[in-house]
Structures are given as structure tokens and as C-alpha cells.
Short mmCIF file of C-alpha atoms in Angstrom, two decimals:
data_model
loop_
_atom_site.label_atom_id
_atom_site.label_comp_id
_atom_site.label_asym_id
_atom_site.label_seq_id
_atom_site.Cartn_x
_atom_site.Cartn_y
_atom_site.Cartn_z
CA MET U 1 0.00 0.00 0.00
CA MET U 2 1.39 3.35 -1.00
CA ALA U 3 2.28 5.91 1.60
CA HIS U 4 0.16 8.60 0.02
CA THR U 5 -3.15 7.02 -0.78
CA PRO U 6 -5.88 9.08 0.87
CA GLY U 7 -6.00 8.57 4.57
CA ALA U 8 -2.90 6.39 4.56
CA HIS U 9 -1.49 8.28 7.54
CA ALA U 10 -4.40 7.24 9.72
CA SER U 11 -4.74 3.97 11.63
CA PRO U 12 -7.95 1.93 11.18
CA GLU U 13 -9.04 3.15 14.65
CA MET U 14 -8.55 6.75 13.61
CA GLU U 15 -10.33 6.20 10.30
CA GLN U 16 -13.28 4.78 12.24
CA CYS U 17 -13.21 7.70 14.68
CA ILE U 18 -13.21 10.22 11.81
CA GLN U 19 -16.25 8.45 10.37
CA ASN U 20 -18.01 8.38 13.77
CA CYS U 21 -17.35 12.11 14.28
CA THR U 22 -18.65 12.85 10.79
CA ASP U 23 -21.79 10.77 11.32
CA CYS U 24 -22.39 12.38 14.72
CA HIS U 25 -21.88 15.89 13.30
CA HIS U 26 -24.39 15.17 10.53
CA ILE U 27 -27.12 13.72 12.72
CA CYS U 28 -26.72 16.51 15.31
CA LEU U 29 -27.31 19.16 12.63
CA GLU U 30 -30.43 17.30 11.48
CA THR U 31 -31.60 16.81 15.06
CA ILE U 32 -31.29 20.55 15.75
CA VAL U 33 -33.82 21.28 12.99
CA TYR U 34 -35.99 18.36 14.16
CA CYS U 35 -36.02 19.63 17.77
CA LEU U 36 -36.89 23.17 16.66
CA GLN U 37 -39.80 21.78 14.64
CA MET U 38 -41.00 19.67 17.60
CA GLY U 39 -40.82 22.64 19.99
CA GLY U 40 -41.52 22.30 23.73
CA LYS U 41 -38.82 20.55 25.79
CA HIS U 42 -37.08 19.43 22.57
CA ALA U 43 -36.33 23.08 21.80
CA GLU U 44 -35.09 24.18 25.21
CA ALA U 45 -32.02 26.42 25.04
CA SER U 46 -29.83 24.08 27.09
CA HIS U 47 -30.55 21.07 24.87
CA LEU U 48 -30.07 22.98 21.63
CA THR U 49 -26.79 24.40 22.93
CA THR U 50 -25.60 20.86 23.67
CA LEU U 51 -26.52 19.76 20.13
CA LEU U 52 -24.72 22.79 18.63
CA ASP U 53 -21.66 22.13 20.82
CA CYS U 54 -21.67 18.46 19.85
CA ALA U 55 -21.94 19.19 16.12
CA GLU U 56 -19.08 21.69 16.28
CA ILE U 57 -16.61 19.70 18.38
CA CYS U 58 -17.23 16.60 16.24
CA GLN U 59 -16.37 18.65 13.15
CA THR U 60 -13.27 20.09 14.82
CA SER U 61 -12.07 16.69 16.08
CA ALA U 62 -12.55 15.10 12.66
CA ASN U 63 -10.55 17.94 11.08
CA PHE U 64 -7.69 17.53 13.60
CA MET U 65 -7.52 13.80 12.79
CA LEU U 66 -7.70 14.41 9.03
CA ARG U 67 -4.70 16.74 9.36
CA GLY U 68 -2.88 14.10 11.39
CA SER U 69 -2.50 16.71 14.14
CA THR U 70 -0.49 15.86 17.26
CA PHE U 71 -3.29 17.50 19.27
CA HIS U 72 -6.06 15.18 18.03
CA GLY U 73 -6.09 13.29 21.34
CA ARG U 74 -6.95 16.52 23.15
CA THR U 75 -9.82 17.51 20.88
CA CYS U 76 -11.08 13.90 20.96
CA GLY U 77 -11.04 14.01 24.77
CA VAL U 78 -13.36 17.04 24.81
CA CYS U 79 -15.46 15.53 22.01
CA ALA U 80 -16.02 12.36 24.04
CA GLU U 81 -17.38 14.41 26.97
CA VAL U 82 -19.71 16.55 24.87
CA CYS U 83 -20.99 13.51 22.92
CA GLU U 84 -21.64 11.63 26.17
CA ARG U 85 -23.73 14.52 27.51
CA CYS U 86 -25.58 14.89 24.22
CA ALA U 87 -26.36 11.15 24.16
CA GLN U 88 -27.82 11.35 27.68
CA GLU U 89 -29.98 14.36 26.86
CA CYS U 90 -31.29 12.80 23.63
CA GLU U 91 -32.06 9.48 25.32
CA GLN U 92 -33.99 11.13 28.13
CA MET U 93 -35.83 13.51 25.80
CA SER U 94 -38.19 11.00 24.23
CA ASP U 95 -38.28 7.61 22.57
CA ASP U 96 -38.90 8.88 19.04
CA ALA U 97 -36.69 7.56 16.26
CA GLN U 98 -34.70 10.76 15.63
CA MET U 99 -33.64 11.25 19.26
CA GLN U 100 -32.72 7.59 19.66
CA ALA U 101 -30.69 7.58 16.43
CA CYS U 102 -28.91 10.75 17.54
CA ALA U 103 -28.17 9.27 20.98
CA GLU U 104 -26.74 6.16 19.35
CA ALA U 105 -24.46 8.14 17.02
CA CYS U 106 -23.27 10.24 19.98
CA ARG U 107 -22.48 7.13 22.07
CA ARG U 108 -20.56 5.52 19.22
CA CYS U 109 -18.59 8.73 18.67
CA ALA U 110 -17.91 9.18 22.41
CA GLU U 111 -16.53 5.66 22.66
CA SER U 112 -14.09 5.93 19.76
CA CYS U 113 -13.04 9.45 20.82
CA ARG U 114 -12.24 8.18 24.33
CA GLN U 115 -10.12 5.49 22.68
CA MET U 116 -8.25 8.08 20.57
CA ALA U 117 -7.73 10.32 23.62
CA THR U 118 -6.20 7.42 25.55
CA MET U 119 -3.98 6.22 22.70
CA ALA U 120 -2.65 9.68 21.78
CA MET L 1 -43.32 9.12 12.44
CA MET L 2 -41.41 8.35 9.27
CA ALA L 3 -40.90 11.97 8.29
CA HIS L 4 -38.37 12.42 11.04
CA THR L 5 -35.95 9.61 10.48
CA PRO L 6 -32.48 11.02 10.02
CA GLY L 7 -32.04 12.84 6.74
CA ALA L 8 -35.66 12.30 5.81
CA HIS L 9 -35.98 15.93 4.71
CA ALA L 10 -33.34 15.48 2.03
CA SER L 11 -33.88 14.14 -1.49
CA PRO L 12 -31.61 11.32 -2.74
CA GLU L 13 -29.77 13.94 -4.85
CA MET L 14 -29.17 16.09 -1.79
CA GLU L 15 -28.07 13.08 0.28
CA GLN L 16 -25.56 12.28 -2.46
CA CYS L 17 -24.38 15.88 -2.59
CA ILE L 18 -23.88 15.97 1.20
CA GLN L 19 -21.78 12.81 0.89
CA ASN L 20 -19.76 14.24 -2.01
CA CYS L 21 -19.08 17.47 -0.10
CA THR L 22 -18.03 15.47 2.97
CA ASP L 23 -15.70 13.25 0.92
CA CYS L 24 -14.22 16.27 -0.86
CA HIS L 25 -13.70 18.12 2.44
CA HIS L 26 -11.90 15.09 3.90
CA ILE L 27 -9.57 14.46 0.99
CA CYS L 28 -8.74 18.19 0.67
CA LEU L 29 -7.60 18.29 4.32
CA GLU L 30 -5.43 15.21 3.74
CA THR L 31 -4.08 16.65 0.49
CA ILE L 32 -3.07 19.87 2.25
CA VAL L 33 -0.76 17.89 4.55
CA TYR L 34 0.45 15.77 1.63
CA CYS L 35 1.31 18.86 -0.46
CA LEU L 36 3.16 20.46 2.45
CA GLN L 37 5.19 17.27 2.87
CA MET L 38 5.98 17.15 -0.87
CA GLY L 39 7.06 20.81 -0.95
CA GLY L 40 8.02 22.58 -4.20
CA LYS L 41 5.16 23.46 -6.54
CA HIS L 42 2.79 21.28 -4.48
CA ALA L 43 3.22 23.71 -1.58
CA GLU L 44 2.80 26.98 -3.47
CA ALA L 45 0.64 29.50 -1.60
CA SER L 46 -1.94 29.79 -4.38
CA HIS L 47 -2.52 26.01 -4.54
CA LEU L 48 -2.72 25.60 -0.77
CA THR L 49 -5.17 28.50 -0.57
CA THR L 50 -7.37 26.77 -3.15
CA LEU L 51 -7.29 23.53 -1.14
CA LEU L 52 -8.15 25.41 2.09
CA ASP L 53 -10.97 27.27 0.31
CA CYS L 54 -12.28 24.01 -1.14
CA ALA L 55 -12.23 22.19 2.21
CA GLU L 56 -14.07 25.05 3.93
CA ILE L 57 -16.78 25.71 1.34
CA CYS L 58 -17.49 21.94 1.09
CA GLN L 59 -17.97 21.85 4.87
CA THR L 60 -20.21 24.93 4.78
CA SER L 61 -22.30 23.63 1.87
CA ALA L 62 -22.79 20.25 3.54
CA ASN L 63 -23.90 22.02 6.73
CA PHE L 64 -26.42 24.18 4.84
CA MET L 65 -27.91 21.04 3.25
CA LEU L 66 -27.95 19.16 6.55
CA ARG L 67 -29.97 22.03 8.06
CA GLY L 68 -32.31 21.94 5.05
CA SER L 69 -31.50 25.64 4.52
CA THR L 70 -33.30 27.56 1.78
CA PHE L 71 -29.90 29.04 0.87
CA HIS L 72 -28.22 25.71 0.12
CA GLY L 73 -28.44 26.33 -3.64
CA ARG L 74 -26.36 29.48 -3.22
CA THR L 75 -23.59 27.88 -1.15
CA CYS L 76 -23.59 24.88 -3.55
CA GLY L 77 -23.13 27.29 -6.47
CA VAL L 78 -19.97 28.73 -4.93
CA CYS L 79 -18.83 25.26 -3.89
CA ALA L 80 -19.11 24.00 -7.48
CA GLU L 81 -16.82 26.80 -8.70
CA VAL L 82 -14.18 26.32 -6.03
CA CYS L 83 -14.21 22.51 -6.47
CA GLU L 84 -13.83 22.89 -10.24
CA ARG L 85 -10.78 25.11 -9.80
CA CYS L 86 -9.29 22.77 -7.20
CA ALA L 87 -9.81 19.78 -9.51
CA GLN L 88 -7.96 21.57 -12.33
CA GLU L 89 -5.05 22.55 -10.10
CA CYS L 90 -4.71 19.03 -8.66
CA GLU L 91 -4.88 17.39 -12.09
CA GLN L 92 -2.21 19.63 -13.53
CA MET L 93 0.04 19.34 -10.46
CA SER L 94 1.24 15.80 -11.01
CA ASP L 95 0.00 12.30 -11.78
CA ASP L 96 0.61 10.89 -8.30
CA ALA L 97 -2.23 8.98 -6.65
CA GLN L 98 -3.11 11.57 -3.98
CA MET L 99 -3.52 14.47 -6.42
CA GLN L 100 -5.54 12.36 -8.85
CA ALA L 101 -7.82 11.07 -6.08
CA CYS L 102 -8.32 14.63 -4.83
CA ALA L 103 -9.10 15.90 -8.34
CA GLU L 104 -11.66 13.12 -8.78
CA ALA L 105 -13.41 13.90 -5.48
CA CYS L 106 -13.49 17.61 -6.40
CA ARG L 107 -15.02 16.88 -9.84
CA ARG L 108 -17.68 14.63 -8.34
CA CYS L 109 -18.52 17.28 -5.74
CA ALA L 110 -18.58 20.08 -8.32
CA GLU L 111 -21.01 18.15 -10.50
CA SER L 112 -23.53 17.39 -7.76
CA CYS L 113 -23.24 20.93 -6.36
CA ARG L 114 -23.99 22.39 -9.80
CA GLN L 115 -27.07 20.15 -9.89
CA MET L 116 -28.19 21.36 -6.43
CA ALA L 117 -27.60 24.99 -7.42
CA THR L 118 -29.77 24.59 -10.51
CA MET L 119 -32.57 22.70 -8.75
CA ALA L 120 -32.79 25.11 -5.79
CA MET K 1 9.25 44.32 6.13
CA MET K 2 6.08 46.41 5.95
CA ALA K 3 4.36 44.23 3.38
CA HIS K 4 3.95 41.48 5.91
CA THR K 5 2.46 43.21 8.89
CA PRO K 6 -0.77 41.48 9.79
CA GLY K 7 -3.54 42.14 7.31
CA ALA K 8 -1.24 44.05 5.00
CA HIS K 9 -2.64 42.19 1.99
CA ALA K 10 -6.13 43.50 2.66
CA SER K 11 -7.56 46.83 1.52
CA PRO K 12 -9.27 49.07 4.12
CA GLU K 13 -12.63 48.01 2.62
CA MET K 14 -11.76 44.35 3.05
CA GLU K 15 -10.49 44.93 6.61
CA GLN K 16 -13.83 46.58 7.39
CA CYS K 17 -15.75 43.73 5.78
CA ILE K 18 -13.80 41.14 7.79
CA GLN K 19 -14.69 43.05 10.95
CA ASN K 20 -18.36 43.32 9.95
CA CYS K 21 -18.54 39.58 9.21
CA THR K 22 -16.89 38.82 12.55
CA ASP K 23 -19.28 41.11 14.45
CA CYS K 24 -22.28 39.64 12.63
CA HIS K 25 -21.10 36.08 13.31
CA HIS K 26 -20.73 36.86 17.02
CA ILE K 27 -24.09 38.54 17.50
CA CYS K 28 -25.89 35.82 15.52
CA LEU K 29 -24.50 33.12 17.85
CA GLU K 30 -25.64 35.14 20.87
CA THR K 31 -29.03 35.80 19.27
CA ILE K 32 -29.54 32.07 18.69
CA VAL K 33 -29.30 31.43 22.43
CA TYR K 34 -31.43 34.50 23.17
CA CYS K 35 -34.18 33.35 20.78
CA LEU K 36 -34.18 29.84 22.27
CA GLN K 37 -34.58 31.35 25.74
CA MET K 38 -37.42 33.60 24.56
CA GLY K 39 -39.24 30.72 22.87
CA GLY K 40 -42.45 31.20 20.85
CA LYS K 41 -42.01 32.81 17.44
CA HIS K 42 -38.41 33.73 18.30
CA ALA K 43 -37.57 30.02 18.38
CA GLU K 44 -39.30 28.94 15.16
CA ALA K 45 -37.24 26.51 13.10
CA SER K 46 -37.14 28.75 10.04
CA HIS K 47 -35.79 31.75 12.00
CA LEU K 48 -33.21 29.72 13.89
CA THR K 49 -32.04 28.15 10.64
CA THR K 50 -31.56 31.62 9.16
CA LEU K 51 -29.51 32.68 12.20
CA LEU K 52 -27.38 29.50 11.98
CA ASP K 53 -26.89 30.03 8.23
CA CYS K 54 -25.95 33.67 8.81
CA ALA K 55 -23.43 32.86 11.54
CA GLU K 56 -21.77 30.18 9.40
CA ILE K 57 -21.55 32.07 6.11
CA CYS K 58 -20.18 35.15 7.93
CA GLN K 59 -17.45 32.96 9.45
CA THR K 60 -16.67 31.37 6.08
CA SER K 61 -16.59 34.72 4.25
CA ALA K 62 -14.29 36.25 6.86
CA ASN K 63 -11.96 33.24 6.54
CA PHE K 64 -11.85 33.54 2.73
CA MET K 65 -10.91 37.23 3.06
CA LEU K 66 -8.31 36.51 5.75
CA ARG K 67 -6.67 34.00 3.39
CA GLY K 68 -6.76 36.59 0.59
CA SER K 69 -8.68 34.04 -1.47
CA THR K 70 -9.57 34.84 -5.09
CA PHE K 71 -13.04 33.45 -4.36
CA HIS K 72 -13.86 35.89 -1.56
CA GLY K 73 -16.18 37.89 -3.82
CA ARG K 74 -18.31 34.77 -4.33
CA THR K 75 -18.64 33.91 -0.65
CA CYS K 76 -19.33 37.58 0.13
CA GLY K 77 -22.11 37.56 -2.47
CA VAL K 78 -23.89 34.69 -0.72
CA CYS K 79 -23.16 36.25 2.67
CA ALA K 80 -24.84 39.51 1.61
CA GLU K 81 -28.02 37.64 0.69
CA VAL K 82 -28.19 35.59 3.89
CA CYS K 83 -27.43 38.65 6.07
CA GLU K 84 -30.14 40.64 4.30
CA ARG K 85 -32.72 37.94 5.00
CA CYS K 86 -31.57 37.60 8.60
CA ALA K 87 -31.82 41.37 9.10
CA GLN K 88 -35.42 41.36 7.79
CA GLU K 89 -36.45 38.46 10.02
CA CYS K 90 -34.87 40.01 13.12
CA GLU K 91 -36.43 43.43 12.46
CA GLN K 92 -39.91 41.98 12.03
CA MET K 93 -39.58 39.65 15.03
CA SER K 94 -39.85 42.26 17.74
CA ASP K 95 -38.48 45.61 18.83
CA ASP K 96 -36.40 44.29 21.72
CA ALA K 97 -32.77 45.37 21.95
CA GLN K 98 -31.16 42.04 21.01
CA MET K 99 -33.14 41.59 17.79
CA GLN K 100 -32.58 45.19 16.74
CA ALA K 101 -28.85 45.00 17.44
CA CYS K 102 -28.65 41.75 15.46
CA ALA K 103 -30.59 43.27 12.54
CA GLU K 104 -28.23 46.25 12.51
CA ALA K 105 -25.10 44.07 12.47
CA CYS K 106 -26.60 41.97 9.65
CA ARG K 107 -27.41 45.06 7.56
CA ARG K 108 -23.92 46.48 8.04
CA CYS K 109 -22.38 43.14 7.06
CA ALA K 110 -24.70 42.75 4.04
CA GLU K 111 -23.73 46.18 2.75
CA SER K 112 -19.96 45.68 2.94
CA CYS K 113 -20.25 42.13 1.54
CA ARG K 114 -22.21 43.44 -1.45
CA GLN K 115 -19.41 45.96 -1.98
CA MET K 116 -16.76 43.19 -1.84
CA ALA K 117 -18.78 41.02 -4.22
CA THR K 118 -18.99 43.84 -6.75
CA MET K 119 -15.32 44.84 -6.46
CA ALA K 120 -13.97 41.27 -6.75
CA MET J 1 -28.43 47.75 31.33
CA MET J 2 -30.84 45.16 30.01
CA ALA J 3 -30.14 41.48 30.39
CA HIS J 4 -30.31 40.85 26.67
CA THR J 5 -27.97 43.37 25.18
CA PRO J 6 -25.39 41.55 23.06
CA GLY J 7 -22.88 39.62 25.08
CA ALA J 8 -24.68 40.40 28.32
CA HIS J 9 -24.36 36.78 29.45
CA ALA J 10 -20.58 36.93 29.34
CA SER J 11 -18.28 38.17 32.10
CA PRO J 12 -15.62 40.79 31.21
CA GLU J 13 -13.00 38.00 31.37
CA MET J 14 -14.97 35.91 28.91
CA GLU J 15 -15.54 38.89 26.63
CA GLN J 16 -11.80 39.46 26.60
CA CYS J 17 -11.12 35.78 25.93
CA ILE J 18 -13.59 35.76 22.99
CA GLN J 19 -11.74 38.77 21.56
CA ASN J 20 -8.34 37.15 22.09
CA CYS J 21 -9.50 33.93 20.39
CA THR J 22 -10.90 35.95 17.48
CA ASP J 23 -7.68 37.95 17.10
CA CYS J 24 -5.56 34.80 17.31
CA HIS J 25 -7.76 33.02 14.74
CA HIS J 26 -7.42 35.96 12.34
CA ILE J 27 -3.66 36.37 12.58
CA CYS J 28 -3.09 32.59 12.29
CA LEU J 29 -5.01 32.52 8.99
CA GLU J 30 -2.93 35.43 7.71
CA THR J 31 0.28 33.81 8.97
CA ILE J 32 -0.54 30.59 7.10
CA VAL J 33 -0.55 32.48 3.80
CA TYR J 34 2.55 34.44 4.82
CA CYS J 35 4.47 31.25 5.70
CA LEU J 36 3.48 29.61 2.41
CA GLN J 37 4.76 32.67 0.54
CA MET J 38 8.02 32.65 2.51
CA GLY J 39 8.60 28.93 1.87
CA GLY J 40 11.52 27.02 3.39
CA LYS J 41 11.25 26.27 7.11
CA HIS J 42 8.27 28.63 7.41
CA ALA J 43 6.28 26.27 5.19
CA GLU J 44 7.18 22.98 6.86
CA ALA J 45 4.19 20.65 7.26
CA SER J 46 4.47 20.45 11.04
CA HIS J 47 4.42 24.25 11.47
CA LEU J 48 1.55 24.77 9.05
CA THR J 49 -0.44 22.05 10.79
CA THR J 50 0.07 23.83 14.12
CA LEU J 51 -1.14 27.12 12.59
CA LEU J 52 -4.21 25.39 11.09
CA ASP J 53 -4.92 23.67 14.42
CA CYS J 54 -4.54 26.95 16.28
CA ALA J 55 -6.85 28.85 13.92
CA GLU J 56 -9.53 26.17 14.18
CA ILE J 57 -9.51 25.61 17.95
CA CYS J 58 -9.57 29.40 18.54
CA GLN J 59 -12.65 29.63 16.33
CA THR J 60 -14.31 26.70 18.10
CA SER J 61 -13.50 28.04 21.59
CA ALA J 62 -14.84 31.49 20.70
CA ASN J 63 -18.04 29.89 19.41
CA PHE J 64 -18.49 27.85 22.62
CA MET J 65 -18.13 31.02 24.70
CA LEU J 66 -20.47 32.99 22.44
CA ARG J 67 -23.12 30.30 22.97
CA GLY J 68 -22.50 30.44 26.72
CA SER J 69 -21.78 26.70 26.59
CA THR J 70 -21.11 24.81 29.82
CA PHE J 71 -18.22 23.10 28.00
CA HIS J 72 -16.33 26.29 27.18
CA GLY J 73 -13.76 25.60 29.90
CA ARG J 74 -12.86 22.33 28.17
CA THR J 75 -12.41 23.83 24.71
CA CYS J 76 -10.46 26.73 26.24
CA GLY J 77 -8.16 24.22 27.96
CA VAL J 78 -7.24 22.62 24.63
CA CYS J 79 -7.01 26.05 22.99
CA ALA J 80 -4.49 27.21 25.59
CA GLU J 81 -2.22 24.24 24.83
CA VAL J 82 -2.37 24.64 21.06
CA CYS J 83 -1.82 28.42 21.29
CA GLU J 84 1.16 27.90 23.56
CA ARG J 85 2.77 25.52 21.09
CA CYS J 86 2.00 27.83 18.17
CA ALA J 87 3.54 30.79 20.03
CA GLN J 88 6.74 28.80 20.63
CA GLU J 89 7.03 27.71 17.01
CA CYS J 90 6.42 31.23 15.68
CA GLU J 91 8.92 32.78 18.09
CA GLN J 92 11.64 30.33 17.17
CA MET J 93 10.92 30.56 13.44
CA SER J 94 12.36 34.03 12.85
CA ASP J 95 12.30 37.56 14.14
CA ASP J 96 10.26 39.02 11.31
CA ALA J 97 7.26 41.16 12.23
CA GLN J 98 4.53 38.70 11.13
CA MET J 99 5.87 35.76 13.16
CA GLN J 100 6.41 37.92 16.24
CA ALA J 101 2.93 39.44 15.99
CA CYS J 102 1.44 35.95 15.61
CA ALA J 103 3.41 34.64 18.60
CA GLU J 104 2.18 37.56 20.71
CA ALA J 105 -1.47 36.99 19.77
CA CYS J 106 -1.10 33.27 20.55
CA ARG J 107 0.44 34.00 23.98
CA ARG J 108 -2.32 36.45 24.87
CA CYS J 109 -4.96 33.95 23.80
CA ALA J 110 -3.26 31.08 25.67
CA GLU J 111 -3.19 33.10 28.87
CA SER J 112 -6.86 34.09 28.85
CA CYS J 113 -7.93 30.58 27.78
CA ARG J 114 -6.01 29.07 30.70
CA GLN J 115 -7.86 31.51 32.96
CA MET J 116 -11.24 30.46 31.49
CA ALA J 117 -10.35 26.77 31.82
CA THR J 118 -9.53 27.23 35.51
CA MET J 119 -12.59 29.33 36.30
CA ALA J 120 -15.04 27.01 34.51
#
């Protein structure tokens, strides 16, 4: 395998973490719009802020890994915390499909980010 | 309710365009590091600026589509132009695998963004 | 060497536009939280999406100008449109201080972005 | 003074930190282009990656503070580390005005981010 094929600098664990961050970023952005449309407790400021935080730190962490940055373990550490909180809030919000799918993506992202933070 | 499964607000064309923007964003970030490591003409300021522009507008366009924004056609229009330029620069740079893969991702993204810009 | 003092590549008009985009980005992020806390029509999905769009395109346009990108006129063109819409929505929302301050920042940003788009 | 004037939720220290992050983000983006134009050791991949990391985490930390996020202390903690490294690299690079101005902005940002991380 050539040294410069796309993503060749990343380990399989990092590749998976980049994908999990990307998936989590995407579903959080969709869930923000969903929660605003639902209104009520879904649209409370504290929950929306968590979703916005989660979307942004996932994007930032993915970008640090894509650049092969030496600081990726640090951004992944913060990302794991924010994702964990977001997963809890989404789970407790309601049992509708969107919130559960978002919670699941956040958990998956939190887990692989914790792994990256430990390994770095 | 089926309408709120993740991404349910997006057409198949938009889903594909989000994926193409995401892929193009990712490979541009990797190519930036690759070009800096190669040095010489790969690392010229004008080329690196194009890659940075391309990565950022792809990210922004994907985010507009993920929010179901009414302005996504406008960001996709700009994205198509920047991707087209980036594809040309990468193609002409050299025939190594990274540059060719980046050019291909940029072309694919440019094409679907042009489609989104026209449909919007 | 004078040519390389920070921002030396930017004209006074561009420097002003970067500042206006930055100010507009900041107040939009604050207004998002304010609107969520207010609830009701302030927190409608369509208005929040406009504020999120406005914050993001202002950030992107500022970054293109800071890089001295040849595409900055194109991002500024989209930014002017989104800011204009955001200003209208904020003005019509209510006459409280936050919404009026946000509308004013959006108008100022729209105007200088239109100027950049025409000059580019 | 009304509770909802722009930035009213932020303490003076946080307001200052948002400004320092914004300034640091701006000068890092300009320094990236400057370093690419200078070439040689200025344009080494490891240094450019640090500048890109620094620009991005400053932007993310500013956004967390602007949203009044409960996680802002965590993003500021990472930001302080990245800014500190960036300051060191810029200082050691050369004594030209751009690198020294960038190092100074990074130091100022690192200091206020450390303060925010401790207070949070």
C-alpha cells in the first residue's frame, strides 16, 4: 500500500473515529432542525446548545484527525465528553426515532473518541 | 413518524451531494498535509489556498444542506466553482495517486453541487 | 518588512468587511441562544435556521478574506443575501434590543459584503 | 443595562477571551498564507499544521463562549495548549514582524484561555 493514498497516515481506529465524528456531526445538525420543529422541551435552550456544541466539536475533532495533528487526542477528549452529555440528553428527551438515532451516534462517537484520547 | 428519520428531509440527490461534499472536504484536508510534505510546486501558496478554500466551502455547503437551509443552492453554487478550480489545479500538479484522487473527489462534488444549485 | 504586517494584503474596505462579518457572526451566535430562551415565534425553526446560516456564512466569508482568497467575492455575495434575510427576520420579530442590534449588524455586514462582491 | 444586550451573558473576562481567540484566529489565517509565501522552514508541514490547528480551535473556543456553553472551559483548555505551542514555534521561526505578531497573539490567547479553563 502506497504511503500517500488518501487517509494512509491514519490507523484503522482513527479512520473509524473520523467516520463516527462525521456521522455524529451530521445527525446533530439534522436533530437541531428536528427539535426546533418539535418545539416544547425538545427546543429548550440548554438542549439545543448541547446539540450545537456536539456538532461543532465533532467537526473540529474530525478535522484535527484528518490533518494528522499531534493534538487530536486533546480535541477527541473534549469531544467524548460533549458527545456523552448529548447522548444522555437525547435518550432522556423521548423515545422517538430521531432522538434515539442521535443518541446512538453520539455514544458511538464518544466511545471511539475516548479510545483516541487514551492512545494519543 | 417516518418523516423524522435522520435525513428524511433530504432528497436522494441532496443526500448524495452531502456525501460528495463530505468526501471532498476530507480528501482536501489530507491533500493539504500531503502537499506540504511534498514541498516545491505542491506547496505553493496559491494552490494551498485553493485547497483550504475548497475544504471550507465543502464543509459549509454540507452544513447548509444538513440544516435543510433555503440558501443551500447558493452555497452549492460557490462550492461548485471552487471545487472545479481545485480539480484543475490538482490534475495539472502531477499524476501521483493523492492528487488524482483529490481531483476526482473535487469533480464529483462540483457536478452534484452544480445540480443542487440549478434545482434550488 | 512592511508588506507582511498582519492584514497588509487587505484593503481598508476588506479589513472593514472582515470586521463586519466577525461582528455579525458573534451577535448571531448570541441571538440564537437569546431566541431559544425567549421561545415562541423567536424560536421557530425557520428563523433559527436563518440565524445559523448567517453565523456560518459570515465565518466562512471572513476566513476567505483573511486568506486573501480569489473566491472571496463569491462567498461575500452569498453572505450579503443571507445577512439581508436575517436582518429582515430580526427586524420583524420584535423591537427588543437584542433583535434590533442583530438586525443592525446583519445590515452592516450585508452592505460591505455586497461591496466586496462587486469589487472582486 | 438590560439582560439581553449583546454579550450580556458573558463576564468581562470571557468577553476578553472571545476577543483574544478571534484575534488569534485571524492572525493565524494570515500567517498561514505568509508562511506559504516565505517557503523554506516557514512552510514545513508540522508548522503549518500547528497554525491550522490553532486557527480552528480558537474559532471553536470562541463559538463555545459565544453560545454560553457549559463546556467552554474544556475547549479553552485545549485552545491554551495549542496556542502555547504555536507561540513557541512562531517565536523560534524568525524575528520578522509577522511571526512575532502571531506569537504575541497566541500567547495572549493562551493566557486568557487558561484563565477560562480554571474558572469554569
